[in-house]
mmCIF file of C-alpha atoms and ligand atoms in Angstrom:
data_model
loop_
_atom_site.group_PDB
_atom_site.id
_atom_site.type_symbol
_atom_site.label_atom_id
_atom_site.label_comp_id
_atom_site.label_asym_id
_atom_site.label_seq_id
_atom_site.Cartn_x
_atom_site.Cartn_y
_atom_site.Cartn_z
ATOM 1 C CA MET P 1 47.276 256.089 156.617
ATOM 2 C CA SER P 2 48.584 254.104 153.662
ATOM 3 C CA THR P 3 50.810 251.090 153.139
ATOM 4 C CA PRO P 4 53.569 250.978 150.470
ATOM 5 C CA THR P 5 51.946 248.559 148.000
ATOM 6 C CA PRO P 6 48.308 248.073 148.903
ATOM 7 C CA LEU P 7 46.580 244.952 147.658
ATOM 8 C CA LEU P 8 43.201 246.324 148.714
ATOM 9 C CA GLN P 9 42.257 249.988 148.762
ATOM 10 C CA VAL P 10 39.001 251.156 150.306
ATOM 11 C CA GLU P 11 38.136 254.804 149.699
ATOM 12 C CA ASP P 12 35.211 256.647 151.276
ATOM 13 C CA LEU P 13 33.104 253.472 151.341
ATOM 14 C CA LYS P 14 29.448 253.943 152.249
ATOM 15 C CA LYS P 15 26.750 251.349 152.739
ATOM 16 C CA HIS P 16 23.345 252.767 153.600
ATOM 17 C CA PHE P 17 20.195 250.678 153.938
ATOM 18 C CA ALA P 18 16.734 252.092 153.218
ATOM 19 C CA VAL P 19 14.395 251.465 156.130
ATOM 20 C CA PRO P 20 10.629 251.694 155.539
ATOM 21 C CA SER P 21 9.055 254.280 157.834
ATOM 22 C CA GLY P 22 5.336 253.921 157.084
ATOM 23 C CA PRO P 23 2.961 255.434 154.548
ATOM 24 C CA PHE P 24 3.308 259.144 153.639
ATOM 25 C CA ARG P 25 6.609 259.430 155.461
ATOM 26 C CA PRO P 26 10.043 259.806 153.867
ATOM 27 C CA ARG P 27 12.265 256.720 153.903
ATOM 28 C CA ASN P 28 14.836 256.513 156.672
ATOM 29 C CA TRP P 29 18.419 255.558 155.946
ATOM 30 C CA LEU P 30 20.494 253.363 158.166
ATOM 31 C CA ARG P 31 24.084 254.494 157.642
ATOM 32 C CA ALA P 32 25.789 251.205 158.516
ATOM 33 C CA VAL P 33 29.070 252.273 156.883
ATOM 34 C CA ASP P 34 29.557 255.978 156.386
ATOM 35 C CA GLY P 35 32.770 256.998 154.647
ATOM 36 C CA VAL P 36 35.378 254.389 155.563
ATOM 37 C CA SER P 37 38.887 254.454 154.024
ATOM 38 C CA PHE P 38 41.885 252.161 154.548
ATOM 39 C CA ASP P 39 44.193 249.895 152.640
ATOM 40 C CA ILE P 40 45.870 246.549 153.235
ATOM 41 C CA ALA P 41 49.183 245.372 151.796
ATOM 42 C CA ARG P 42 50.147 241.816 150.890
ATOM 43 C CA GLY P 43 51.328 239.997 153.984
ATOM 44 C CA GLU P 44 49.590 242.500 156.260
ATOM 45 C CA THR P 45 46.793 242.113 158.800
ATOM 46 C CA LEU P 46 44.470 245.043 159.394
ATOM 47 C CA SER P 47 42.034 244.507 162.256
ATOM 48 C CA LEU P 48 38.682 246.244 162.206
ATOM 49 C CA VAL P 49 37.374 246.496 165.757
ATOM 50 C CA GLY P 50 34.407 247.989 167.585
ATOM 51 C CA GLU P 51 31.250 247.070 169.427
ATOM 52 C CA SER P 52 28.524 244.967 167.897
ATOM 53 C CA GLY P 53 26.537 246.969 165.339
ATOM 54 C CA CYS P 54 29.318 249.470 164.527
ATOM 55 C CA GLY P 55 29.345 248.403 160.860
ATOM 56 C CA LYS P 56 32.557 246.353 160.759
ATOM 57 C CA SER P 57 30.973 243.196 159.319
ATOM 58 C CA THR P 58 29.100 245.298 156.755
ATOM 59 C CA VAL P 59 32.463 246.711 155.641
ATOM 60 C CA GLY P 60 33.738 243.146 155.106
ATOM 61 C CA ARG P 61 30.664 242.032 153.200
ATOM 62 C CA THR P 62 30.663 245.140 151.028
ATOM 63 C CA ILE P 63 34.344 244.697 150.133
ATOM 64 C CA LEU P 64 33.553 241.118 149.091
ATOM 65 C CA ARG P 65 30.610 242.502 147.088
ATOM 66 C CA LEU P 66 28.211 240.260 148.991
ATOM 67 C CA LEU P 67 26.462 243.622 149.479
ATOM 68 C CA PRO P 68 26.531 246.347 146.808
ATOM 69 C CA PRO P 69 28.265 249.525 148.038
ATOM 70 C CA THR P 70 26.167 252.704 148.191
ATOM 71 C CA SER P 71 29.200 254.740 147.116
ATOM 72 C CA GLY P 72 32.973 254.830 147.376
ATOM 73 C CA ARG P 73 35.791 253.104 145.593
ATOM 74 C CA LEU P 74 37.207 249.586 146.055
ATOM 75 C CA THR P 75 40.425 248.570 144.315
ATOM 76 C CA LEU P 76 42.009 245.118 144.361
ATOM 77 C CA ASP P 77 45.562 244.907 143.068
ATOM 78 C CA GLY P 78 45.036 248.054 140.992
ATOM 79 C CA GLN P 79 41.683 246.938 139.533
ATOM 80 C CA ARG P 80 38.526 248.814 140.439
ATOM 81 C CA ILE P 81 36.018 246.258 141.782
ATOM 82 C CA ASP P 82 33.105 248.312 143.127
ATOM 83 C CA THR P 83 31.799 248.915 139.602
ATOM 84 C CA LEU P 84 32.405 245.404 138.221
ATOM 85 C CA PRO P 85 29.278 243.501 137.194
ATOM 86 C CA GLN P 86 28.657 240.350 139.257
ATOM 87 C CA SER P 87 29.603 238.148 136.262
ATOM 88 C CA GLN P 88 33.160 239.578 136.273
ATOM 89 C CA MET P 89 33.221 239.790 140.048
ATOM 90 C CA ARG P 90 32.730 236.035 140.163
ATOM 91 C CA LEU P 91 36.166 235.492 138.598
ATOM 92 C CA LEU P 92 37.798 237.848 141.093
ATOM 93 C CA ARG P 93 36.167 236.084 144.046
ATOM 94 C CA LYS P 94 38.793 233.393 143.983
ATOM 95 C CA ARG P 95 41.232 236.069 145.144
ATOM 96 C CA MET P 96 38.951 237.349 147.944
ATOM 97 C CA GLN P 97 37.620 234.784 150.353
ATOM 98 C CA VAL P 98 35.906 234.870 153.743
ATOM 99 C CA VAL P 99 36.013 232.880 156.951
ATOM 100 C CA PHE P 100 32.835 233.412 158.969
ATOM 101 C CA GLN P 101 32.290 233.234 162.718
ATOM 102 C CA ASP P 102 30.254 230.064 162.860
ATOM 103 C CA PRO P 103 32.090 227.030 161.502
ATOM 104 C CA PHE P 104 29.033 224.920 162.392
ATOM 105 C CA SER P 105 26.739 226.568 159.858
ATOM 106 C CA SER P 106 29.217 227.730 157.208
ATOM 107 C CA LEU P 107 30.206 224.205 156.083
ATOM 108 C CA ASN P 108 27.788 222.051 154.117
ATOM 109 C CA PRO P 109 26.978 219.128 156.464
ATOM 110 C CA ARG P 110 26.227 216.794 153.537
ATOM 111 C CA MET P 111 29.622 217.145 151.905
ATOM 112 C CA THR P 112 32.852 215.467 152.906
ATOM 113 C CA VAL P 113 35.813 217.727 153.577
ATOM 114 C CA ARG P 114 37.225 216.632 150.207
ATOM 115 C CA GLY P 115 34.020 217.791 148.512
ATOM 116 C CA ILE P 116 34.020 221.098 150.427
ATOM 117 C CA LEU P 117 37.608 221.844 149.391
ATOM 118 C CA ALA P 118 37.197 220.556 145.832
ATOM 119 C CA ASP P 119 34.125 222.733 145.178
ATOM 120 C CA PRO P 120 35.935 226.080 144.736
ATOM 121 C CA MET P 121 38.752 224.430 142.750
ATOM 122 C CA ILE P 122 36.217 222.983 140.296
ATOM 123 C CA ASN P 123 34.081 226.156 140.190
ATOM 124 C CA PHE P 124 37.071 228.277 139.262
ATOM 125 C CA GLY P 125 38.449 225.713 136.788
ATOM 126 C CA LEU P 126 41.659 225.160 138.714
ATOM 127 C CA VAL P 127 41.814 221.369 138.452
ATOM 128 C CA ARG P 128 41.592 218.924 135.566
ATOM 129 C CA SER P 129 41.513 215.492 137.207
ATOM 130 C CA ARG P 130 40.531 213.620 140.351
ATOM 131 C CA ALA P 131 44.185 212.989 141.071
ATOM 132 C CA GLU P 132 44.877 216.723 140.942
ATOM 133 C CA ILE P 133 41.992 217.392 143.324
ATOM 134 C CA ASP P 134 43.259 214.739 145.748
ATOM 135 C CA ALA P 135 46.772 216.169 145.669
ATOM 136 C CA ARG P 136 45.540 219.732 146.269
ATOM 137 C CA VAL P 137 43.189 218.642 149.067
ATOM 138 C CA ALA P 138 46.059 216.794 150.778
ATOM 139 C CA THR P 139 48.273 219.896 150.519
ATOM 140 C CA LEU P 140 45.542 222.144 151.964
ATOM 141 C CA LEU P 141 44.861 219.795 154.888
ATOM 142 C CA ASP P 142 48.562 219.710 155.627
ATOM 143 C CA LYS P 143 48.715 223.523 155.528
ATOM 144 C CA VAL P 144 45.924 223.844 158.110
ATOM 145 C CA ARG P 145 47.409 220.993 160.174
ATOM 146 C CA LEU P 146 44.645 218.457 159.781
ATOM 147 C CA PRO P 147 45.387 214.782 159.117
ATOM 148 C CA ALA P 148 45.095 213.479 155.550
ATOM 149 C CA ASP P 149 42.184 211.181 156.489
ATOM 150 C CA ALA P 150 40.088 214.282 157.342
ATOM 151 C CA ALA P 151 39.300 214.429 153.593
ATOM 152 C CA ARG P 152 36.755 211.607 153.736
ATOM 153 C CA ARG P 153 35.012 212.749 156.919
ATOM 154 C CA TYR P 154 32.022 215.095 157.368
ATOM 155 C CA PRO P 155 31.977 218.464 159.212
ATOM 156 C CA HIS P 156 29.989 217.103 162.186
ATOM 157 C CA GLU P 157 32.891 214.753 162.975
ATOM 158 C CA PHE P 158 35.158 217.696 163.867
ATOM 159 C CA SER P 159 35.463 220.108 166.801
ATOM 160 C CA GLY P 160 34.781 223.847 166.385
ATOM 161 C CA GLY P 161 38.486 224.641 166.001
ATOM 162 C CA GLN P 162 38.978 221.876 163.441
ATOM 163 C CA ARG P 163 35.978 223.100 161.467
ATOM 164 C CA GLN P 164 37.470 226.568 161.418
ATOM 165 C CA ARG P 165 40.667 225.006 160.003
ATOM 166 C CA ILE P 166 38.507 223.465 157.259
ATOM 167 C CA SER P 167 36.962 226.908 156.602
ATOM 168 C CA ILE P 168 40.455 228.389 156.270
ATOM 169 C CA ALA P 169 41.491 225.571 153.899
ATOM 170 C CA ARG P 170 38.376 226.288 151.818
ATOM 171 C CA ALA P 171 39.341 229.982 151.652
ATOM 172 C CA LEU P 172 42.818 228.972 150.451
ATOM 173 C CA ALA P 173 41.510 226.398 147.936
ATOM 174 C CA PRO P 174 40.929 228.851 145.048
ATOM 175 C CA GLY P 175 44.252 230.629 145.735
ATOM 176 C CA ALA P 176 42.951 233.656 147.657
ATOM 177 C CA ASP P 177 45.371 236.436 148.447
ATOM 178 C CA LEU P 178 42.908 238.430 150.587
ATOM 179 C CA ILE P 179 40.924 236.729 153.350
ATOM 180 C CA VAL P 180 38.233 238.514 155.344
ATOM 181 C CA CYS P 181 38.039 236.861 158.768
ATOM 182 C CA ASP P 182 34.648 237.947 160.096
ATOM 183 C CA GLU P 183 34.726 237.225 163.854
ATOM 184 C CA ALA P 184 36.463 234.013 162.758
ATOM 185 C CA VAL P 185 37.641 233.045 166.245
ATOM 186 C CA SER P 186 34.882 234.600 168.370
ATOM 187 C CA ALA P 187 32.944 231.370 168.893
ATOM 188 C CA LEU P 188 36.005 229.358 169.969
ATOM 189 C CA ASP P 189 37.511 228.588 173.390
ATOM 190 C CA VAL P 190 40.469 230.757 174.423
ATOM 191 C CA SER P 191 43.162 228.133 173.755
ATOM 192 C CA VAL P 192 41.616 227.174 170.396
ATOM 193 C CA LYS P 193 41.400 230.874 169.466
ATOM 194 C CA ALA P 194 45.151 231.186 169.987
ATOM 195 C CA GLN P 195 45.810 228.104 167.818
ATOM 196 C CA ILE P 196 43.706 229.454 164.940
ATOM 197 C CA VAL P 197 45.294 232.910 165.192
ATOM 198 C CA ASN P 198 48.771 231.318 165.131
ATOM 199 C CA LEU P 199 47.760 229.245 162.111
ATOM 200 C CA LEU P 200 46.566 232.363 160.277
ATOM 201 C CA SER P 201 49.826 234.156 161.095
ATOM 202 C CA ASP P 202 51.898 231.214 159.841
ATOM 203 C CA LEU P 203 49.872 230.957 156.626
ATOM 204 C CA GLN P 204 50.229 234.679 156.134
ATOM 205 C CA ALA P 205 54.016 234.459 156.473
ATOM 206 C CA GLU P 206 54.149 231.499 154.077
ATOM 207 C CA LEU P 207 51.717 232.726 151.430
ATOM 208 C CA GLY P 208 51.855 236.526 151.765
ATOM 209 C CA LEU P 209 48.131 236.696 152.543
ATOM 210 C CA ALA P 210 46.436 239.997 153.273
ATOM 211 C CA LEU P 211 44.002 239.604 156.176
ATOM 212 C CA LEU P 212 41.100 241.841 157.132
ATOM 213 C CA PHE P 213 40.478 240.614 160.671
ATOM 214 C CA ILE P 214 37.064 241.755 161.929
ATOM 215 C CA SER P 215 36.700 241.344 165.668
ATOM 216 C CA HIS P 216 35.244 242.830 168.824
ATOM 217 C CA ASP P 217 38.014 241.155 170.848
ATOM 218 C CA LEU P 218 40.988 243.493 171.298
ATOM 219 C CA ALA P 219 42.795 240.942 173.467
ATOM 220 C CA ILE P 220 43.135 238.647 170.431
ATOM 221 C CA VAL P 221 43.877 241.488 168.023
ATOM 222 C CA GLU P 222 46.754 242.720 170.222
ATOM 223 C CA HIS P 223 48.731 239.556 169.531
ATOM 224 C CA MET P 224 48.320 239.123 165.826
ATOM 225 C CA THR P 225 47.667 242.310 163.905
ATOM 226 C CA HIS P 226 49.913 244.814 162.149
ATOM 227 C CA ARG P 227 47.464 247.706 162.178
ATOM 228 C CA VAL P 228 44.123 248.404 163.838
ATOM 229 C CA ALA P 229 41.148 250.497 162.698
ATOM 230 C CA VAL P 230 38.564 251.298 165.383
ATOM 231 C CA MET P 231 34.986 251.813 164.206
ATOM 232 C CA TYR P 232 32.120 253.611 165.921
ATOM 233 C CA LEU P 233 28.683 254.087 164.339
ATOM 234 C CA GLY P 234 29.808 253.388 160.790
ATOM 235 C CA LYS P 235 33.003 255.466 160.815
ATOM 236 C CA ILE P 236 36.663 254.826 161.588
ATOM 237 C CA VAL P 237 37.538 256.926 164.634
ATOM 238 C CA GLU P 238 41.183 255.849 164.944
ATOM 239 C CA ILE P 239 43.640 253.900 162.811
ATOM 240 C CA ALA P 240 47.197 253.089 163.808
ATOM 241 C CA ASP P 241 49.868 250.450 163.858
ATOM 242 C CA ARG P 242 49.347 247.968 166.684
ATOM 243 C CA ARG P 243 52.069 249.233 168.995
ATOM 244 C CA THR P 244 50.975 252.878 168.742
ATOM 245 C CA LEU P 245 47.298 252.106 169.215
ATOM 246 C CA PHE P 246 47.793 249.914 172.253
ATOM 247 C CA SER P 247 50.366 252.167 173.926
ATOM 248 C CA ARG P 248 49.081 255.656 173.032
ATOM 249 C CA PRO P 249 45.414 255.680 171.965
ATOM 250 C CA ARG P 250 44.318 259.138 170.857
ATOM 251 C CA HIS P 251 40.558 258.621 170.705
ATOM 252 C CA PRO P 252 38.486 258.384 173.907
ATOM 253 C CA TYR P 253 36.528 255.430 172.473
ATOM 254 C CA THR P 254 39.740 253.495 171.721
ATOM 255 C CA ARG P 255 40.966 254.250 175.222
ATOM 256 C CA ALA P 256 37.724 252.914 176.733
ATOM 257 C CA LEU P 257 37.879 249.725 174.633
ATOM 258 C CA LEU P 258 41.516 249.148 175.588
ATOM 259 C CA SER P 259 40.781 249.654 179.268
ATOM 260 C CA ALA P 260 38.666 246.474 179.181
ATOM 261 C CA VAL P 261 41.495 244.330 177.747
ATOM 262 C CA PRO P 262 43.013 242.141 180.468
ATOM 263 C CA VAL P 263 46.769 242.573 181.033
ATOM 264 C CA PRO P 264 48.920 239.550 181.943
ATOM 265 C CA ASP P 265 50.860 241.434 184.665
ATOM 266 C CA PRO P 266 48.469 242.180 187.598
ATOM 267 C CA LYS P 267 50.736 245.046 188.769
ATOM 268 C CA ALA P 268 50.312 246.775 185.393
ATOM 269 C CA LYS P 269 46.527 246.875 185.777
ATOM 270 C CA ARG P 270 44.741 249.194 183.358
ATOM 271 C CA GLN P 271 42.176 251.515 184.869
ATOM 272 C CA ARG P 272 38.791 250.450 183.525
ATOM 273 C CA ILE P 273 36.802 253.171 181.752
ATOM 274 C CA VAL P 274 33.131 252.259 181.746
ATOM 275 C CA LEU P 275 31.160 253.957 178.994
ATOM 276 C CA THR P 276 27.691 254.975 180.038
ATOM 277 C CA GLY P 277 24.681 254.658 177.765
ATOM 278 C CA ASP P 278 24.072 252.437 174.775
ATOM 279 C CA VAL P 279 25.502 252.796 171.292
ATOM 280 C CA PRO P 280 23.102 255.254 169.559
ATOM 281 C CA SER P 281 21.074 253.991 166.616
ATOM 282 C CA PRO P 282 22.745 254.452 163.221
ATOM 283 C CA LEU P 283 19.233 255.363 162.021
ATOM 284 C CA ASN P 284 19.405 258.506 164.089
ATOM 285 C CA PRO P 285 23.051 259.227 164.939
ATOM 286 C CA PRO P 286 23.877 262.090 167.342
ATOM 287 C CA SER P 287 24.798 265.492 165.919
ATOM 288 C CA GLY P 288 28.427 266.586 165.779
ATOM 289 C CA CYS P 289 30.765 263.881 167.048
ATOM 290 C CA ALA P 290 28.701 260.672 167.105
ATOM 291 C CA PHE P 291 30.521 259.616 170.275
ATOM 292 C CA HIS P 292 29.620 262.749 172.276
ATOM 293 C CA THR P 293 26.666 261.093 174.053
ATOM 294 C CA ARG P 294 29.083 258.654 175.742
ATOM 295 C CA CYS P 295 32.373 260.516 175.740
ATOM 296 C CA PRO P 296 33.737 261.505 179.180
ATOM 297 C CA TYR P 297 35.581 264.486 177.619
ATOM 298 C CA ALA P 298 32.765 265.914 175.439
ATOM 299 C CA PHE P 299 32.504 269.708 175.319
ATOM 300 C CA ASP P 300 30.243 272.162 173.487
ATOM 301 C CA ARG P 301 31.983 271.973 170.109
ATOM 302 C CA CYS P 302 31.563 268.157 170.076
ATOM 303 C CA ARG P 303 27.769 268.468 170.002
ATOM 304 C CA VAL P 304 27.694 270.550 166.828
ATOM 305 C CA GLU P 305 30.815 269.711 164.802
ATOM 306 C CA GLY P 306 31.953 266.270 163.712
ATOM 307 C CA PRO P 307 35.741 265.837 164.028
ATOM 308 C CA ALA P 308 37.844 264.903 160.991
ATOM 309 C CA LEU P 309 40.125 261.859 161.037
ATOM 310 C CA ARG P 310 43.469 263.688 161.269
ATOM 311 C CA PRO P 311 47.113 262.746 161.800
ATOM 312 C CA ARG P 312 48.644 262.896 165.289
ATOM 313 C CA ALA P 313 52.251 263.354 166.406
ATOM 314 C CA SER P 314 52.390 259.758 167.648
ATOM 315 C CA GLY P 315 51.662 258.486 164.133
ATOM 316 C CA GLN P 316 48.007 257.504 164.047
ATOM 317 C CA LEU P 317 44.904 259.129 162.596
ATOM 318 C CA ALA P 318 42.207 259.955 165.145
ATOM 319 C CA ALA P 319 38.819 261.657 164.807
ATOM 320 C CA CYS P 320 38.618 263.834 167.929
ATOM 321 C CA HIS P 321 38.704 267.599 168.488
ATOM 322 C CA LEU P 322 41.167 267.114 171.335
ATOM 323 C CA ASP P 323 44.851 267.123 170.351
ATOM 324 C CA ASP P 324 45.721 264.904 173.273
ATOM 325 C CA LEU P 325 43.720 262.985 175.861
ATOM 326 C CA PRO P 326 43.749 264.044 179.512
ATOM 327 C CA PRO P 327 45.572 261.587 181.827
ATOM 328 C CA VAL P 328 43.307 258.816 183.165
HETATM 329 FE FE1 SF4 F 401 34.855 263.068 172.745
HETATM 330 FE FE2 SF4 F 401 34.586 265.451 171.604
HETATM 331 FE FE3 SF4 F 401 36.616 263.902 170.954
HETATM 332 FE FE4 SF4 F 401 34.144 263.299 170.183
HETATM 333 S S1 SF4 F 401 35.345 265.075 169.544
HETATM 334 S S2 SF4 F 401 35.642 261.911 171.001
HETATM 335 S S3 SF4 F 401 32.968 263.943 171.959
HETATM 336 S S4 SF4 F 401 36.230 264.837 172.966
#
């Protein structure tokens, strides 16, 4: 599933970790990300969702080259970045920034907000004078809707939501056009979550940002994303535009995740599908379809043959042998 002018292209990305298994035994491989492909256009949000441990954060960190990819191809604005040495990658980092989950630990407590925002501008050589720094810091604070006097205060003087605004301003400071939001609102209260999501949407509309929004919370994703990719055990099992995914999921795992999302209208209650069993270990994934140990519709073929991610009539790509799901 491709977008017209992708800013970021991810092709068959793999990130495997070697796990020691003891003397005289072959090394085990943890396949955290195992052949993931998608792209994101300017001004678009793609949400990467799935349970904890499915590999979604590893995808984000590998795209940012905080982790070296095992294989695959990463392209930013037409330039291949998976093979770039770290020295050249450093220059590109100003275009790819991250907002992490925990605004309490991701901001340096000894720096004022001015210092935190000035740091990337200075590191990337974007400013020439104190006056220029002050002007840019004031503009950034205004963009994230913090008062101008926030510049001389320290992170501990702010609430969680305000700190996340500072993290977003820091991501914007070097002029990023792709921001990876790694569970960026997960630690916040519901009302604060909505404020931060609205802020991100407004900034996206104003600046044409591409957002990779990594989250386990489909209720939040439903209100802010353009497309959704669902991950299970290191692979994308379904990818679709928001409306299609939420109205006509074609993968049993997506359907189960959606069944847990609360609906505002009590009469339109979704029937909850409770998955039995734990997520299998990516060190020893099940044969065939990795979801077969928990899938309510699994049949013999599922245990021996892994399904390909293939297009469906309703528009999405889904990795399931079934052409359509049985009614709930
Ligand atoms: Fe379930 Fe089989 Fe589809 Fe896998 S391929 S999701 S086990 S029905």
